[in-house]
Amino acid sequence: MKRLSFLLIAFAIYPILALAGTNEDASNVGRYDIAATNEGLYFLDTATGSLWIKRGQGAWVKIESPVTWKSNKKSQSNKPVTLTLPQGRVTMPMIQRERRKIPGSSGTLSVQLGDITAGQVFVEVVDINGNYLATRTSLKNNEFLKFELDGKDVYLQIFDMVNNLIGEDICKVRLSFEKPNKESKKENPEKAIEKQSNKS
């Protein structure tokens, strides 16, 4: 029993000492996680995210660690974001939870919808560099939001929203450089009657 305990302790300490002897970063042995796999013996420095592997009798090799992927990634170079609306506006039919690239943006701008429910939908606008030009906003039928692109105001309006009993819920998304009318596009029947009575 004593021999087994000794072997277990030796197995745990030997790789740490070996690593400490071959890497200056390995001075604080208390911060290491050890994992034995079919590929070899892995050591993770939980303080720095540095990861090493030892295969058989080979030397310790430092590899890229999942812990440091995010910190090692440099921010993407900003790709130019454009939006051209030859007719002054563009309209896209969309279904709920869909993400679609905006026509006229050369694939640099996308609209993301959430669930269409209770007469409203969450809307986001994101560019090719991962920047949110319009953060998550709830819009009802005919409502709109505004975001800025290259010093210009861009308006995004939701209309013709339909909750289908069967199948996906749908709506239309319109983008324009002019502020849209929030009023319903379908004329109110009472107003139509009032207009006819005024004419007579």
JSON list of C-alpha atoms in Angstrom, two decimals:
[
{"chain": "A", "resi": 1, "resn": "MET", "atom": "CA", "xyz": [0.00, 0.00, 0.00]},
{"chain": "A", "resi": 2, "resn": "LYS", "atom": "CA", "xyz": [2.85, 2.37, 0.88]},
{"chain": "A", "resi": 3, "resn": "ARG", "atom": "CA", "xyz": [4.57, 1.53, -2.39]},
{"chain": "A", "resi": 4, "resn": "LEU", "atom": "CA", "xyz": [1.41, 2.31, -4.35]},
{"chain": "A", "resi": 5, "resn": "SER", "atom": "CA", "xyz": [1.05, 5.67, -2.59]},
{"chain": "A", "resi": 6, "resn": "PHE", "atom": "CA", "xyz": [4.69, 6.45, -3.33]},
{"chain": "A", "resi": 7, "resn": "LEU", "atom": "CA", "xyz": [4.25, 5.63, -7.01]},
{"chain": "A", "resi": 8, "resn": "LEU", "atom": "CA", "xyz": [1.17, 7.83, -7.30]},
{"chain": "A", "resi": 9, "resn": "ILE", "atom": "CA", "xyz": [2.98, 10.77, -5.67]},
{"chain": "A", "resi": 10, "resn": "ALA", "atom": "CA", "xyz": [6.03, 10.21, -7.84]},
{"chain": "A", "resi": 11, "resn": "PHE", "atom": "CA", "xyz": [3.87, 10.08, -10.96]},
{"chain": "A", "resi": 12, "resn": "ALA", "atom": "CA", "xyz": [2.30, 13.43, -10.05]},
{"chain": "A", "resi": 13, "resn": "ILE", "atom": "CA", "xyz": [5.52, 15.20, -9.00]},
{"chain": "A", "resi": 14, "resn": "TYR", "atom": "CA", "xyz": [7.94, 13.96, -11.67]},
{"chain": "A", "resi": 15, "resn": "PRO", "atom": "CA", "xyz": [6.26, 15.63, -14.68]},
{"chain": "A", "resi": 16, "resn": "ILE", "atom": "CA", "xyz": [5.91, 18.89, -12.76]},
{"chain": "A", "resi": 17, "resn": "LEU", "atom": "CA", "xyz": [9.57, 18.91, -11.87]},
{"chain": "A", "resi": 18, "resn": "ALA", "atom": "CA", "xyz": [10.48, 17.96, -15.41]},
{"chain": "A", "resi": 19, "resn": "LEU", "atom": "CA", "xyz": [8.40, 20.79, -16.75]},
{"chain": "A", "resi": 20, "resn": "ALA", "atom": "CA", "xyz": [9.81, 23.23, -14.23]},
{"chain": "A", "resi": 21, "resn": "GLY", "atom": "CA", "xyz": [13.29, 22.27, -15.33]},
{"chain": "A", "resi": 22, "resn": "THR", "atom": "CA", "xyz": [12.59, 22.92, -19.00]},
{"chain": "A", "resi": 23, "resn": "ASN", "atom": "CA", "xyz": [10.35, 26.02, -18.84]},
{"chain": "A", "resi": 24, "resn": "GLU", "atom": "CA", "xyz": [10.95, 29.27, -17.02]},
{"chain": "A", "resi": 25, "resn": "ASP", "atom": "CA", "xyz": [7.18, 29.83, -16.91]},
{"chain": "A", "resi": 26, "resn": "ALA", "atom": "CA", "xyz": [6.71, 26.70, -14.80]},
{"chain": "A", "resi": 27, "resn": "SER", "atom": "CA", "xyz": [8.01, 28.05, -11.51]},
{"chain": "A", "resi": 28, "resn": "ASN", "atom": "CA", "xyz": [4.68, 27.92, -9.66]},
{"chain": "A", "resi": 29, "resn": "VAL", "atom": "CA", "xyz": [3.78, 24.22, -9.67]},
{"chain": "A", "resi": 30, "resn": "GLY", "atom": "CA", "xyz": [0.62, 24.72, -7.61]},
{"chain": "A", "resi": 31, "resn": "ARG", "atom": "CA", "xyz": [-1.20, 26.29, -10.53]},
{"chain": "A", "resi": 32, "resn": "TYR", "atom": "CA", "xyz": [-0.95, 23.33, -12.95]},
{"chain": "A", "resi": 33, "resn": "ASP", "atom": "CA", "xyz": [-3.59, 20.90, -14.15]},
{"chain": "A", "resi": 34, "resn": "ILE", "atom": "CA", "xyz": [-2.40, 17.52, -15.40]},
{"chain": "A", "resi": 35, "resn": "ALA", "atom": "CA", "xyz": [-4.18, 15.23, -17.84]},
{"chain": "A", "resi": 36, "resn": "ALA", "atom": "CA", "xyz": [-2.96, 11.92, -19.28]},
{"chain": "A", "resi": 37, "resn": "THR", "atom": "CA", "xyz": [-4.38, 11.06, -22.72]},
{"chain": "A", "resi": 38, "resn": "ASN", "atom": "CA", "xyz": [-3.62, 8.69, -25.58]},
{"chain": "A", "resi": 39, "resn": "GLU", "atom": "CA", "xyz": [-1.67, 11.50, -27.23]},
{"chain": "A", "resi": 40, "resn": "GLY", "atom": "CA", "xyz": [0.56, 12.12, -24.25]},
{"chain": "A", "resi": 41, "resn": "LEU", "atom": "CA", "xyz": [0.72, 14.03, -20.98]},
{"chain": "A", "resi": 42, "resn": "TYR", "atom": "CA", "xyz": [-0.84, 17.49, -20.96]},
{"chain": "A", "resi": 43, "resn": "PHE", "atom": "CA", "xyz": [0.07, 20.30, -18.56]},
{"chain": "A", "resi": 44, "resn": "LEU", "atom": "CA", "xyz": [-2.04, 23.43, -18.31]},
{"chain": "A", "resi": 45, "resn": "ASP", "atom": "CA", "xyz": [-0.83, 26.52, -16.47]},
{"chain": "A", "resi": 46, "resn": "THR", "atom": "CA", "xyz": [-4.14, 27.77, -15.09]},
{"chain": "A", "resi": 47, "resn": "ALA", "atom": "CA", "xyz": [-2.63, 31.17, -14.28]},
{"chain": "A", "resi": 48, "resn": "THR", "atom": "CA", "xyz": [-1.43, 32.01, -17.79]},
{"chain": "A", "resi": 49, "resn": "GLY", "atom": "CA", "xyz": [-3.34, 29.54, -19.98]},
{"chain": "A", "resi": 50, "resn": "SER", "atom": "CA", "xyz": [-0.07, 28.10, -21.35]},
{"chain": "A", "resi": 51, "resn": "LEU", "atom": "CA", "xyz": [-0.36, 24.47, -22.42]},
{"chain": "A", "resi": 52, "resn": "TRP", "atom": "CA", "xyz": [2.37, 21.85, -22.96]},
{"chain": "A", "resi": 53, "resn": "ILE", "atom": "CA", "xyz": [2.37, 18.24, -24.08]},
{"chain": "A", "resi": 54, "resn": "LYS", "atom": "CA", "xyz": [4.94, 15.48, -23.58]},
{"chain": "A", "resi": 55, "resn": "ARG", "atom": "CA", "xyz": [4.77, 12.47, -25.88]},
{"chain": "A", "resi": 56, "resn": "GLY", "atom": "CA", "xyz": [6.69, 9.40, -24.69]},
{"chain": "A", "resi": 57, "resn": "GLN", "atom": "CA", "xyz": [10.32, 10.26, -24.01]},
{"chain": "A", "resi": 58, "resn": "GLY", "atom": "CA", "xyz": [10.18, 13.42, -26.10]},
{"chain": "A", "resi": 59, "resn": "ALA", "atom": "CA", "xyz": [10.71, 16.96, -24.88]},
{"chain": "A", "resi": 60, "resn": "TRP", "atom": "CA", "xyz": [7.94, 19.22, -23.61]},
{"chain": "A", "resi": 61, "resn": "VAL", "atom": "CA", "xyz": [6.26, 21.04, -26.48]},
{"chain": "A", "resi": 62, "resn": "LYS", "atom": "CA", "xyz": [4.24, 24.19, -25.99]},
{"chain": "A", "resi": 63, "resn": "ILE", "atom": "CA", "xyz": [0.99, 24.21, -27.95]},
{"chain": "A", "resi": 64, "resn": "GLU", "atom": "CA", "xyz": [-1.83, 26.66, -28.48]},
{"chain": "A", "resi": 65, "resn": "SER", "atom": "CA", "xyz": [-4.21, 26.49, -25.56]},
{"chain": "A", "resi": 66, "resn": "PRO", "atom": "CA", "xyz": [-8.00, 26.83, -25.82]},
{"chain": "A", "resi": 67, "resn": "VAL", "atom": "CA", "xyz": [-7.78, 29.04, -22.74]},
{"chain": "A", "resi": 68, "resn": "THR", "atom": "CA", "xyz": [-5.74, 31.62, -24.63]},
{"chain": "A", "resi": 69, "resn": "TRP", "atom": "CA", "xyz": [-7.46, 31.51, -28.02]},
{"chain": "A", "resi": 70, "resn": "LYS", "atom": "CA", "xyz": [-9.60, 34.56, -27.31]},
{"chain": "A", "resi": 71, "resn": "SER", "atom": "CA", "xyz": [-6.78, 36.60, -25.77]},
{"chain": "A", "resi": 72, "resn": "ASN", "atom": "CA", "xyz": [-4.37, 35.65, -28.54]},
{"chain": "A", "resi": 73, "resn": "LYS", "atom": "CA", "xyz": [-6.77, 36.63, -31.31]},
{"chain": "A", "resi": 74, "resn": "LYS", "atom": "CA", "xyz": [-6.02, 40.06, -32.61]},
{"chain": "A", "resi": 75, "resn": "SER", "atom": "CA", "xyz": [-8.97, 42.27, -33.35]},
{"chain": "A", "resi": 76, "resn": "GLN", "atom": "CA", "xyz": [-10.02, 41.82, -36.94]},
{"chain": "A", "resi": 77, "resn": "SER", "atom": "CA", "xyz": [-8.98, 44.52, -39.33]},
{"chain": "A", "resi": 78, "resn": "ASN", "atom": "CA", "xyz": [-12.07, 46.59, -39.97]},
{"chain": "A", "resi": 79, "resn": "LYS", "atom": "CA", "xyz": [-13.43, 45.78, -43.39]},
{"chain": "A", "resi": 80, "resn": "PRO", "atom": "CA", "xyz": [-15.27, 48.65, -45.06]},
{"chain": "A", "resi": 81, "resn": "VAL", "atom": "CA", "xyz": [-19.04, 48.57, -44.52]},
{"chain": "A", "resi": 82, "resn": "THR", "atom": "CA", "xyz": [-21.20, 50.03, -47.26]},
{"chain": "A", "resi": 83, "resn": "LEU", "atom": "CA", "xyz": [-24.88, 50.44, -48.00]},
{"chain": "A", "resi": 84, "resn": "THR", "atom": "CA", "xyz": [-26.18, 51.61, -51.38]},
{"chain": "A", "resi": 85, "resn": "LEU", "atom": "CA", "xyz": [-29.92, 52.04, -51.94]},
{"chain": "A", "resi": 86, "resn": "PRO", "atom": "CA", "xyz": [-30.45, 53.02, -55.59]},
{"chain": "A", "resi": 87, "resn": "GLN", "atom": "CA", "xyz": [-34.21, 53.39, -55.14]},
{"chain": "A", "resi": 88, "resn": "GLY", "atom": "CA", "xyz": [-33.79, 55.09, -51.78]},
{"chain": "A", "resi": 89, "resn": "ARG", "atom": "CA", "xyz": [-34.91, 51.99, -49.94]},
{"chain": "A", "resi": 90, "resn": "VAL", "atom": "CA", "xyz": [-34.82, 48.20, -50.00]},
{"chain": "A", "resi": 91, "resn": "THR", "atom": "CA", "xyz": [-37.42, 45.72, -48.73]},
{"chain": "A", "resi": 92, "resn": "MET", "atom": "CA", "xyz": [-36.76, 42.15, -47.61]},
{"chain": "A", "resi": 93, "resn": "PRO", "atom": "CA", "xyz": [-39.34, 39.49, -46.71]},
{"chain": "A", "resi": 94, "resn": "MET", "atom": "CA", "xyz": [-38.05, 37.60, -43.67]},
{"chain": "A", "resi": 95, "resn": "ILE", "atom": "CA", "xyz": [-39.13, 34.81, -41.37]},
{"chain": "A", "resi": 96, "resn": "GLN", "atom": "CA", "xyz": [-38.65, 34.76, -37.62]},
{"chain": "A", "resi": 97, "resn": "ARG", "atom": "CA", "xyz": [-35.17, 33.87, -36.29]},
{"chain": "A", "resi": 98, "resn": "GLU", "atom": "CA", "xyz": [-33.68, 34.53, -39.74]},
{"chain": "A", "resi": 99, "resn": "ARG", "atom": "CA", "xyz": [-30.40, 36.32, -40.37]},
{"chain": "A", "resi": 100, "resn": "ARG", "atom": "CA", "xyz": [-30.15, 37.90, -43.82]},
{"chain": "A", "resi": 101, "resn": "LYS", "atom": "CA", "xyz": [-27.60, 40.07, -45.57]},
{"chain": "A", "resi": 102, "resn": "ILE", "atom": "CA", "xyz": [-28.96, 43.42, -46.64]},
{"chain": "A", "resi": 103, "resn": "PRO", "atom": "CA", "xyz": [-29.14, 43.95, -50.41]},
{"chain": "A", "resi": 104, "resn": "GLY", "atom": "CA", "xyz": [-26.98, 46.88, -51.43]},
{"chain": "A", "resi": 105, "resn": "SER", "atom": "CA", "xyz": [-24.45, 46.27, -48.63]},
{"chain": "A", "resi": 106, "resn": "SER", "atom": "CA", "xyz": [-22.18, 43.89, -50.62]},
{"chain": "A", "resi": 107, "resn": "GLY", "atom": "CA", "xyz": [-22.62, 41.37, -47.81]},
{"chain": "A", "resi": 108, "resn": "THR", "atom": "CA", "xyz": [-21.23, 43.72, -45.15]},
{"chain": "A", "resi": 109, "resn": "LEU", "atom": "CA", "xyz": [-24.51, 44.28, -43.24]},
{"chain": "A", "resi": 110, "resn": "SER", "atom": "CA", "xyz": [-26.99, 41.76, -41.86]},
{"chain": "A", "resi": 111, "resn": "VAL", "atom": "CA", "xyz": [-30.36, 41.89, -40.13]},
{"chain": "A", "resi": 112, "resn": "GLN", "atom": "CA", "xyz": [-31.11, 39.34, -37.39]},
{"chain": "A", "resi": 113, "resn": "LEU", "atom": "CA", "xyz": [-34.70, 38.69, -36.28]},
{"chain": "A", "resi": 114, "resn": "GLY", "atom": "CA", "xyz": [-35.88, 36.97, -33.12]},
{"chain": "A", "resi": 115, "resn": "ASP", "atom": "CA", "xyz": [-39.22, 35.25, -32.58]},
{"chain": "A", "resi": 116, "resn": "ILE", "atom": "CA", "xyz": [-42.27, 36.99, -33.97]},
{"chain": "A", "resi": 117, "resn": "THR", "atom": "CA", "xyz": [-44.67, 36.79, -31.08]},
{"chain": "A", "resi": 118, "resn": "ALA", "atom": "CA", "xyz": [-47.37, 38.90, -29.44]},
{"chain": "A", "resi": 119, "resn": "GLY", "atom": "CA", "xyz": [-47.23, 41.30, -32.38]},
{"chain": "A", "resi": 120, "resn": "GLN", "atom": "CA", "xyz": [-43.56, 42.18, -31.99]},
{"chain": "A", "resi": 121, "resn": "VAL", "atom": "CA", "xyz": [-40.09, 40.98, -32.93]},
{"chain": "A", "resi": 122, "resn": "PHE", "atom": "CA", "xyz": [-36.55, 41.62, -31.70]},
{"chain": "A", "resi": 123, "resn": "VAL", "atom": "CA", "xyz": [-34.27, 43.12, -34.37]},
{"chain": "A", "resi": 124, "resn": "GLU", "atom": "CA", "xyz": [-30.49, 43.53, -34.56]},
{"chain": "A", "resi": 125, "resn": "VAL", "atom": "CA", "xyz": [-28.22, 44.96, -37.27]},
{"chain": "A", "resi": 126, "resn": "VAL", "atom": "CA", "xyz": [-24.62, 43.71, -37.35]},
{"chain": "A", "resi": 127, "resn": "ASP", "atom": "CA", "xyz": [-21.77, 44.41, -39.76]},
{"chain": "A", "resi": 128, "resn": "ILE", "atom": "CA", "xyz": [-19.16, 42.07, -41.24]},
{"chain": "A", "resi": 129, "resn": "ASN", "atom": "CA", "xyz": [-16.68, 42.99, -38.47]},
{"chain": "A", "resi": 130, "resn": "GLY", "atom": "CA", "xyz": [-19.06, 41.83, -35.72]},
{"chain": "A", "resi": 131, "resn": "ASN", "atom": "CA", "xyz": [-20.08, 45.35, -34.66]},
{"chain": "A", "resi": 132, "resn": "TYR", "atom": "CA", "xyz": [-23.72, 45.89, -33.70]},
{"chain": "A", "resi": 133, "resn": "LEU", "atom": "CA", "xyz": [-25.01, 49.00, -35.43]},
{"chain": "A", "resi": 134, "resn": "ALA", "atom": "CA", "xyz": [-28.44, 48.42, -33.87]},
{"chain": "A", "resi": 135, "resn": "THR", "atom": "CA", "xyz": [-28.61, 46.43, -30.67]},
{"chain": "A", "resi": 136, "resn": "ARG", "atom": "CA", "xyz": [-31.50, 44.12, -29.78]},
{"chain": "A", "resi": 137, "resn": "THR", "atom": "CA", "xyz": [-34.66, 46.22, -30.14]},
{"chain": "A", "resi": 138, "resn": "SER", "atom": "CA", "xyz": [-38.29, 45.14, -29.98]},
{"chain": "A", "resi": 139, "resn": "LEU", "atom": "CA", "xyz": [-40.40, 46.47, -32.83]},
{"chain": "A", "resi": 140, "resn": "LYS", "atom": "CA", "xyz": [-44.13, 46.20, -33.44]},
{"chain": "A", "resi": 141, "resn": "ASN", "atom": "CA", "xyz": [-45.85, 46.39, -36.82]},
{"chain": "A", "resi": 142, "resn": "ASN", "atom": "CA", "xyz": [-44.86, 49.59, -38.69]},
{"chain": "A", "resi": 143, "resn": "GLU", "atom": "CA", "xyz": [-42.41, 50.66, -35.97]},
{"chain": "A", "resi": 144, "resn": "PHE", "atom": "CA", "xyz": [-38.81, 51.46, -36.89]},
{"chain": "A", "resi": 145, "resn": "LEU", "atom": "CA", "xyz": [-35.37, 51.94, -35.42]},
{"chain": "A", "resi": 146, "resn": "LYS", "atom": "CA", "xyz": [-32.50, 54.18, -36.52]},
{"chain": "A", "resi": 147, "resn": "PHE", "atom": "CA", "xyz": [-28.77, 53.48, -36.75]},
{"chain": "A", "resi": 148, "resn": "GLU", "atom": "CA", "xyz": [-25.86, 55.43, -38.18]},
{"chain": "A", "resi": 149, "resn": "LEU", "atom": "CA", "xyz": [-23.54, 54.39, -40.98]},
{"chain": "A", "resi": 150, "resn": "ASP", "atom": "CA", "xyz": [-20.80, 56.64, -42.37]},
{"chain": "A", "resi": 151, "resn": "GLY", "atom": "CA", "xyz": [-22.45, 59.68, -40.81]},
{"chain": "A", "resi": 152, "resn": "LYS", "atom": "CA", "xyz": [-25.83, 58.87, -42.42]},
{"chain": "A", "resi": 153, "resn": "ASP", "atom": "CA", "xyz": [-29.00, 57.92, -40.58]},
{"chain": "A", "resi": 154, "resn": "VAL", "atom": "CA", "xyz": [-30.42, 54.59, -41.74]},
{"chain": "A", "resi": 155, "resn": "TYR", "atom": "CA", "xyz": [-33.95, 53.58, -40.81]},
{"chain": "A", "resi": 156, "resn": "LEU", "atom": "CA", "xyz": [-35.15, 49.99, -40.46]},
{"chain": "A", "resi": 157, "resn": "GLN", "atom": "CA", "xyz": [-38.91, 49.43, -40.37]},
{"chain": "A", "resi": 158, "resn": "ILE", "atom": "CA", "xyz": [-40.94, 46.29, -39.71]},
{"chain": "A", "resi": 159, "resn": "PHE", "atom": "CA", "xyz": [-44.31, 45.90, -41.44]},
{"chain": "A", "resi": 160, "resn": "ASP", "atom": "CA", "xyz": [-46.76, 43.28, -42.75]},
{"chain": "A", "resi": 161, "resn": "MET", "atom": "CA", "xyz": [-46.05, 41.14, -39.68]},
{"chain": "A", "resi": 162, "resn": "VAL", "atom": "CA", "xyz": [-48.07, 37.90, -39.72]},
{"chain": "A", "resi": 163, "resn": "ASN", "atom": "CA", "xyz": [-48.39, 35.23, -37.03]},
{"chain": "A", "resi": 164, "resn": "ASN", "atom": "CA", "xyz": [-49.26, 32.02, -38.89]},
{"chain": "A", "resi": 165, "resn": "LEU", "atom": "CA", "xyz": [-51.08, 29.24, -37.08]},
{"chain": "A", "resi": 166, "resn": "ILE", "atom": "CA", "xyz": [-49.10, 26.72, -39.14]},
{"chain": "A", "resi": 167, "resn": "GLY", "atom": "CA", "xyz": [-45.59, 27.38, -40.41]},
{"chain": "A", "resi": 168, "resn": "GLU", "atom": "CA", "xyz": [-43.16, 30.20, -39.75]},
{"chain": "A", "resi": 169, "resn": "ASP", "atom": "CA", "xyz": [-44.23, 33.70, -38.76]},
{"chain": "A", "resi": 170, "resn": "ILE", "atom": "CA", "xyz": [-43.19, 36.30, -41.32]},
{"chain": "A", "resi": 171, "resn": "CYS", "atom": "CA", "xyz": [-42.72, 40.03, -41.78]},
{"chain": "A", "resi": 172, "resn": "LYS", "atom": "CA", "xyz": [-41.13, 42.53, -44.14]},
{"chain": "A", "resi": 173, "resn": "VAL", "atom": "CA", "xyz": [-38.08, 44.60, -43.31]},
{"chain": "A", "resi": 174, "resn": "ARG", "atom": "CA", "xyz": [-37.51, 47.90, -45.07]},
{"chain": "A", "resi": 175, "resn": "LEU", "atom": "CA", "xyz": [-34.30, 49.95, -44.94]},
{"chain": "A", "resi": 176, "resn": "SER", "atom": "CA", "xyz": [-34.17, 53.54, -46.14]},
{"chain": "A", "resi": 177, "resn": "PHE", "atom": "CA", "xyz": [-32.30, 56.80, -45.67]},
{"chain": "A", "resi": 178, "resn": "GLU", "atom": "CA", "xyz": [-35.57, 58.67, -45.15]},
{"chain": "A", "resi": 179, "resn": "LYS", "atom": "CA", "xyz": [-37.55, 58.55, -41.93]},
{"chain": "A", "resi": 180, "resn": "PRO", "atom": "CA", "xyz": [-40.50, 56.23, -42.53]},
{"chain": "A", "resi": 181, "resn": "ASN", "atom": "CA", "xyz": [-44.13, 56.87, -41.67]},
{"chain": "A", "resi": 182, "resn": "LYS", "atom": "CA", "xyz": [-45.08, 54.95, -38.55]},
{"chain": "A", "resi": 183, "resn": "GLU", "atom": "CA", "xyz": [-48.76, 54.94, -39.50]},
{"chain": "A", "resi": 184, "resn": "SER", "atom": "CA", "xyz": [-50.27, 51.74, -40.86]},
{"chain": "A", "resi": 185, "resn": "LYS", "atom": "CA", "xyz": [-50.03, 51.37, -44.62]},
{"chain": "A", "resi": 186, "resn": "LYS", "atom": "CA", "xyz": [-53.60, 50.08, -44.73]},
{"chain": "A", "resi": 187, "resn": "GLU", "atom": "CA", "xyz": [-56.11, 52.86, -44.43]},
{"chain": "A", "resi": 188, "resn": "ASN", "atom": "CA", "xyz": [-58.39, 52.77, -41.43]},
{"chain": "A", "resi": 189, "resn": "PRO", "atom": "CA", "xyz": [-61.97, 51.94, -42.64]},
{"chain": "A", "resi": 190, "resn": "GLU", "atom": "CA", "xyz": [-63.45, 54.69, -40.41]},
{"chain": "A", "resi": 191, "resn": "LYS", "atom": "CA", "xyz": [-61.13, 57.28, -42.00]},
{"chain": "A", "resi": 192, "resn": "ALA", "atom": "CA", "xyz": [-62.11, 56.05, -45.48]},
{"chain": "A", "resi": 193, "resn": "ILE", "atom": "CA", "xyz": [-65.83, 56.51, -44.66]},
{"chain": "A", "resi": 194, "resn": "GLU", "atom": "CA", "xyz": [-65.09, 59.95, -43.22]},
{"chain": "A", "resi": 195, "resn": "LYS", "atom": "CA", "xyz": [-63.26, 60.96, -46.43]},
{"chain": "A", "resi": 196, "resn": "GLN", "atom": "CA", "xyz": [-66.18, 59.79, -48.60]},
{"chain": "A", "resi": 197, "resn": "SER", "atom": "CA", "xyz": [-68.72, 61.76, -46.49]},
{"chain": "A", "resi": 198, "resn": "ASN", "atom": "CA", "xyz": [-66.56, 64.91, -46.77]},
{"chain": "A", "resi": 199, "resn": "LYS", "atom": "CA", "xyz": [-66.47, 64.58, -50.55]},
{"chain": "A", "resi": 200, "resn": "SER", "atom": "CA", "xyz": [-70.29, 64.31, -50.85]}
]
